[in-house]
mmCIF file of N, CA and C in Angstrom:
data_model
loop_
_atom_site.group_PDB
_atom_site.id
_atom_site.type_symbol
_atom_site.label_atom_id
_atom_site.label_comp_id
_atom_site.label_asym_id
_atom_site.label_seq_id
_atom_site.Cartn_x
_atom_site.Cartn_y
_atom_site.Cartn_z
ATOM 1 N N MET C 1022 -20.388 28.023 -15.676
ATOM 2 C CA MET C 1022 -19.402 27.548 -14.721
ATOM 3 C C MET C 1022 -19.640 26.050 -14.483
ATOM 4 N N ALA C 1023 -18.570 25.276 -14.480
ATOM 5 C CA ALA C 1023 -18.675 23.829 -14.275
ATOM 6 C C ALA C 1023 -18.912 23.533 -12.802
ATOM 7 N N GLU C 1024 -19.782 22.575 -12.558
ATOM 8 C CA GLU C 1024 -20.067 22.173 -11.183
ATOM 9 C C GLU C 1024 -19.103 21.069 -10.758
ATOM 10 N N ASN C 1025 -18.759 21.070 -9.493
ATOM 11 C CA ASN C 1025 -17.956 19.981 -8.945
ATOM 12 C C ASN C 1025 -18.899 18.857 -8.542
ATOM 13 N N ILE C 1026 -18.888 17.805 -9.316
ATOM 14 C CA ILE C 1026 -19.767 16.674 -9.042
ATOM 15 C C ILE C 1026 -18.917 15.522 -8.533
ATOM 16 N N SER C 1027 -19.300 14.973 -7.376
ATOM 17 C CA SER C 1027 -18.597 13.817 -6.833
ATOM 18 C C SER C 1027 -18.994 12.585 -7.636
ATOM 19 N N ARG C 1028 -17.997 11.782 -7.949
ATOM 20 C CA ARG C 1028 -18.266 10.552 -8.684
ATOM 21 C C ARG C 1028 -17.612 9.399 -7.951
ATOM 22 N N ILE C 1029 -18.283 8.284 -7.952
ATOM 23 C CA ILE C 1029 -17.758 7.078 -7.336
ATOM 24 C C ILE C 1029 -17.122 6.231 -8.430
ATOM 25 N N VAL C 1030 -15.857 5.874 -8.216
ATOM 26 C CA VAL C 1030 -15.158 5.025 -9.167
ATOM 27 C C VAL C 1030 -15.285 3.592 -8.691
ATOM 28 N N LYS C 1031 -15.777 2.744 -9.542
ATOM 29 C CA LYS C 1031 -15.960 1.340 -9.198
ATOM 30 C C LYS C 1031 -14.805 0.521 -9.761
ATOM 31 N N PRO C 1032 -14.477 -0.600 -9.114
ATOM 32 C CA PRO C 1032 -13.340 -1.406 -9.561
ATOM 33 C C PRO C 1032 -13.390 -1.798 -11.035
ATOM 34 N N HIS C 1033 -14.560 -2.061 -11.559
ATOM 35 C CA HIS C 1033 -14.639 -2.464 -12.971
ATOM 36 C C HIS C 1033 -14.401 -1.292 -13.930
ATOM 37 N N ASP C 1034 -14.345 -0.066 -13.404
ATOM 38 C CA ASP C 1034 -14.065 1.107 -14.230
ATOM 39 C C ASP C 1034 -12.563 1.383 -14.366
ATOM 40 N N VAL C 1035 -11.753 0.703 -13.547
ATOM 41 C CA VAL C 1035 -10.326 0.973 -13.509
ATOM 42 C C VAL C 1035 -9.570 -0.204 -14.124
ATOM 43 N N HIS C 1036 -8.670 0.104 -15.041
ATOM 44 C CA HIS C 1036 -7.850 -0.915 -15.678
ATOM 45 C C HIS C 1036 -6.391 -0.613 -15.340
ATOM 46 N N LEU C 1037 -5.743 -1.564 -14.644
ATOM 47 C CA LEU C 1037 -4.380 -1.349 -14.202
ATOM 48 C C LEU C 1037 -3.409 -2.176 -15.034
ATOM 49 N N ASP C 1038 -2.285 -1.585 -15.345
ATOM 50 C CA ASP C 1038 -1.210 -2.248 -16.058
ATOM 51 C C ASP C 1038 -0.604 -3.326 -15.151
ATOM 52 N N SER C 1039 -0.247 -4.474 -15.689
ATOM 53 C CA SER C 1039 0.278 -5.573 -14.870
ATOM 54 C C SER C 1039 1.597 -5.194 -14.205
ATOM 55 N N GLU C 1040 2.424 -4.388 -14.854
ATOM 56 C CA GLU C 1040 3.673 -3.952 -14.237
ATOM 57 C C GLU C 1040 3.410 -3.062 -13.028
ATOM 58 N N TYR C 1041 2.408 -2.210 -13.142
ATOM 59 C CA TYR C 1041 2.044 -1.340 -12.023
ATOM 60 C C TYR C 1041 1.525 -2.177 -10.859
ATOM 61 N N VAL C 1042 0.707 -3.173 -11.148
ATOM 62 C CA VAL C 1042 0.162 -4.040 -10.104
ATOM 63 C C VAL C 1042 1.295 -4.768 -9.393
ATOM 64 N N GLN C 1043 2.263 -5.286 -10.142
ATOM 65 C CA GLN C 1043 3.402 -5.980 -9.549
ATOM 66 C C GLN C 1043 4.241 -5.027 -8.704
ATOM 67 N N TRP C 1044 4.465 -3.813 -9.198
ATOM 68 C CA TRP C 1044 5.223 -2.809 -8.466
ATOM 69 C C TRP C 1044 4.527 -2.476 -7.145
ATOM 70 N N LEU C 1045 3.225 -2.295 -7.201
ATOM 71 C CA LEU C 1045 2.453 -1.981 -6.006
ATOM 72 C C LEU C 1045 2.520 -3.133 -4.999
ATOM 73 N N HIS C 1046 2.438 -4.355 -5.482
ATOM 74 C CA HIS C 1046 2.548 -5.535 -4.624
ATOM 75 C C HIS C 1046 3.916 -5.563 -3.935
ATOM 76 N N ASP C 1047 4.977 -5.294 -4.688
ATOM 77 C CA ASP C 1047 6.326 -5.282 -4.130
ATOM 78 C C ASP C 1047 6.478 -4.202 -3.053
ATOM 79 N N ILE C 1048 5.941 -3.036 -3.316
ATOM 80 C CA ILE C 1048 6.005 -1.934 -2.343
ATOM 81 C C ILE C 1048 5.275 -2.327 -1.061
ATOM 82 N N LYS C 1049 4.102 -2.928 -1.188
ATOM 83 C CA LYS C 1049 3.333 -3.346 -0.008
ATOM 84 C C LYS C 1049 4.104 -4.375 0.808
ATOM 85 N N GLU C 1050 4.727 -5.334 0.144
ATOM 86 C CA GLU C 1050 5.502 -6.353 0.854
ATOM 87 C C GLU C 1050 6.700 -5.741 1.563
ATOM 88 N N ARG C 1051 7.399 -4.821 0.918
ATOM 89 C CA ARG C 1051 8.541 -4.162 1.553
ATOM 90 C C ARG C 1051 8.090 -3.355 2.767
ATOM 91 N N TYR C 1052 6.947 -2.688 2.660
ATOM 92 C CA TYR C 1052 6.405 -1.897 3.760
ATOM 93 C C TYR C 1052 6.060 -2.798 4.940
ATOM 94 N N ARG C 1053 5.370 -3.909 4.659
ATOM 95 C CA ARG C 1053 5.020 -4.845 5.731
ATOM 96 C C ARG C 1053 6.269 -5.427 6.385
ATOM 97 N N GLY C 1054 7.253 -5.772 5.564
ATOM 98 C CA GLY C 1054 8.493 -6.310 6.100
ATOM 99 C C GLY C 1054 9.192 -5.326 7.014
ATOM 100 N N THR C 1055 9.199 -4.074 6.613
ATOM 101 C CA THR C 1055 9.812 -3.028 7.429
ATOM 102 C C THR C 1055 9.051 -2.849 8.739
ATOM 103 N N GLN C 1056 7.726 -2.911 8.689
ATOM 104 C CA GLN C 1056 6.920 -2.807 9.904
ATOM 105 C C GLN C 1056 7.242 -3.946 10.866
ATOM 106 N N ILE C 1057 7.365 -5.154 10.336
ATOM 107 C CA ILE C 1057 7.661 -6.315 11.180
ATOM 108 C C ILE C 1057 9.036 -6.179 11.810
ATOM 109 N N LYS C 1058 10.031 -5.778 11.012
ATOM 110 C CA LYS C 1058 11.380 -5.593 11.552
ATOM 111 C C LYS C 1058 11.379 -4.551 12.665
ATOM 112 N N ALA C 1059 10.659 -3.461 12.479
ATOM 113 C CA ALA C 1059 10.598 -2.409 13.496
ATOM 114 C C ALA C 1059 9.921 -2.925 14.767
ATOM 115 N N ALA C 1060 8.849 -3.669 14.615
ATOM 116 C CA ALA C 1060 8.136 -4.212 15.777
ATOM 117 C C ALA C 1060 9.027 -5.180 16.548
ATOM 118 N N VAL C 1061 9.747 -6.026 15.832
ATOM 119 C CA VAL C 1061 10.642 -6.981 16.489
ATOM 120 C C VAL C 1061 11.738 -6.239 17.239
ATOM 121 N N LYS C 1062 12.308 -5.218 16.615
ATOM 122 C CA LYS C 1062 13.385 -4.451 17.254
ATOM 123 C C LYS C 1062 12.869 -3.749 18.508
ATOM 124 N N VAL C 1063 11.709 -3.137 18.425
ATOM 125 C CA VAL C 1063 11.132 -2.438 19.581
ATOM 126 C C VAL C 1063 10.863 -3.437 20.697
ATOM 127 N N ASN C 1064 10.300 -4.581 20.359
ATOM 128 C CA ASN C 1064 10.012 -5.588 21.379
ATOM 129 C C ASN C 1064 11.293 -6.141 21.997
ATOM 130 N N TYR C 1065 12.333 -6.302 21.197
ATOM 131 C CA TYR C 1065 13.602 -6.798 21.703
ATOM 132 C C TYR C 1065 14.226 -5.791 22.668
ATOM 133 N N VAL C 1066 14.175 -4.518 22.298
ATOM 134 C CA VAL C 1066 14.768 -3.466 23.136
ATOM 135 C C VAL C 1066 14.005 -3.359 24.443
ATOM 136 N N THR C 1067 12.676 -3.422 24.401
ATOM 137 C CA THR C 1067 11.882 -3.267 25.630
ATOM 138 C C THR C 1067 12.002 -4.480 26.531
ATOM 139 N N THR C 1068 12.125 -5.657 25.983
ATOM 140 C CA THR C 1068 12.202 -6.846 26.828
ATOM 141 C C THR C 1068 13.610 -7.086 27.355
ATOM 142 N N SER C 1069 14.618 -6.523 26.712
ATOM 143 C CA SER C 1069 16.000 -6.749 27.169
ATOM 144 C C SER C 1069 16.417 -5.787 28.275
ATOM 145 N N ASN C 1070 15.614 -4.767 28.548
ATOM 146 C CA ASN C 1070 15.956 -3.797 29.600
ATOM 147 C C ASN C 1070 15.450 -4.230 30.938
#
């Protein structure tokens, strides 16, 4: 029976495709932008009441 052995993956063990890296960067920026828009809207609604 195979044992479940925990392994630590180090950054130098992972090779990422440049398109994937760019896609991930774009997703992160869109997420941050959405967070900022939501925060501004919430602050605007709370301060205008």
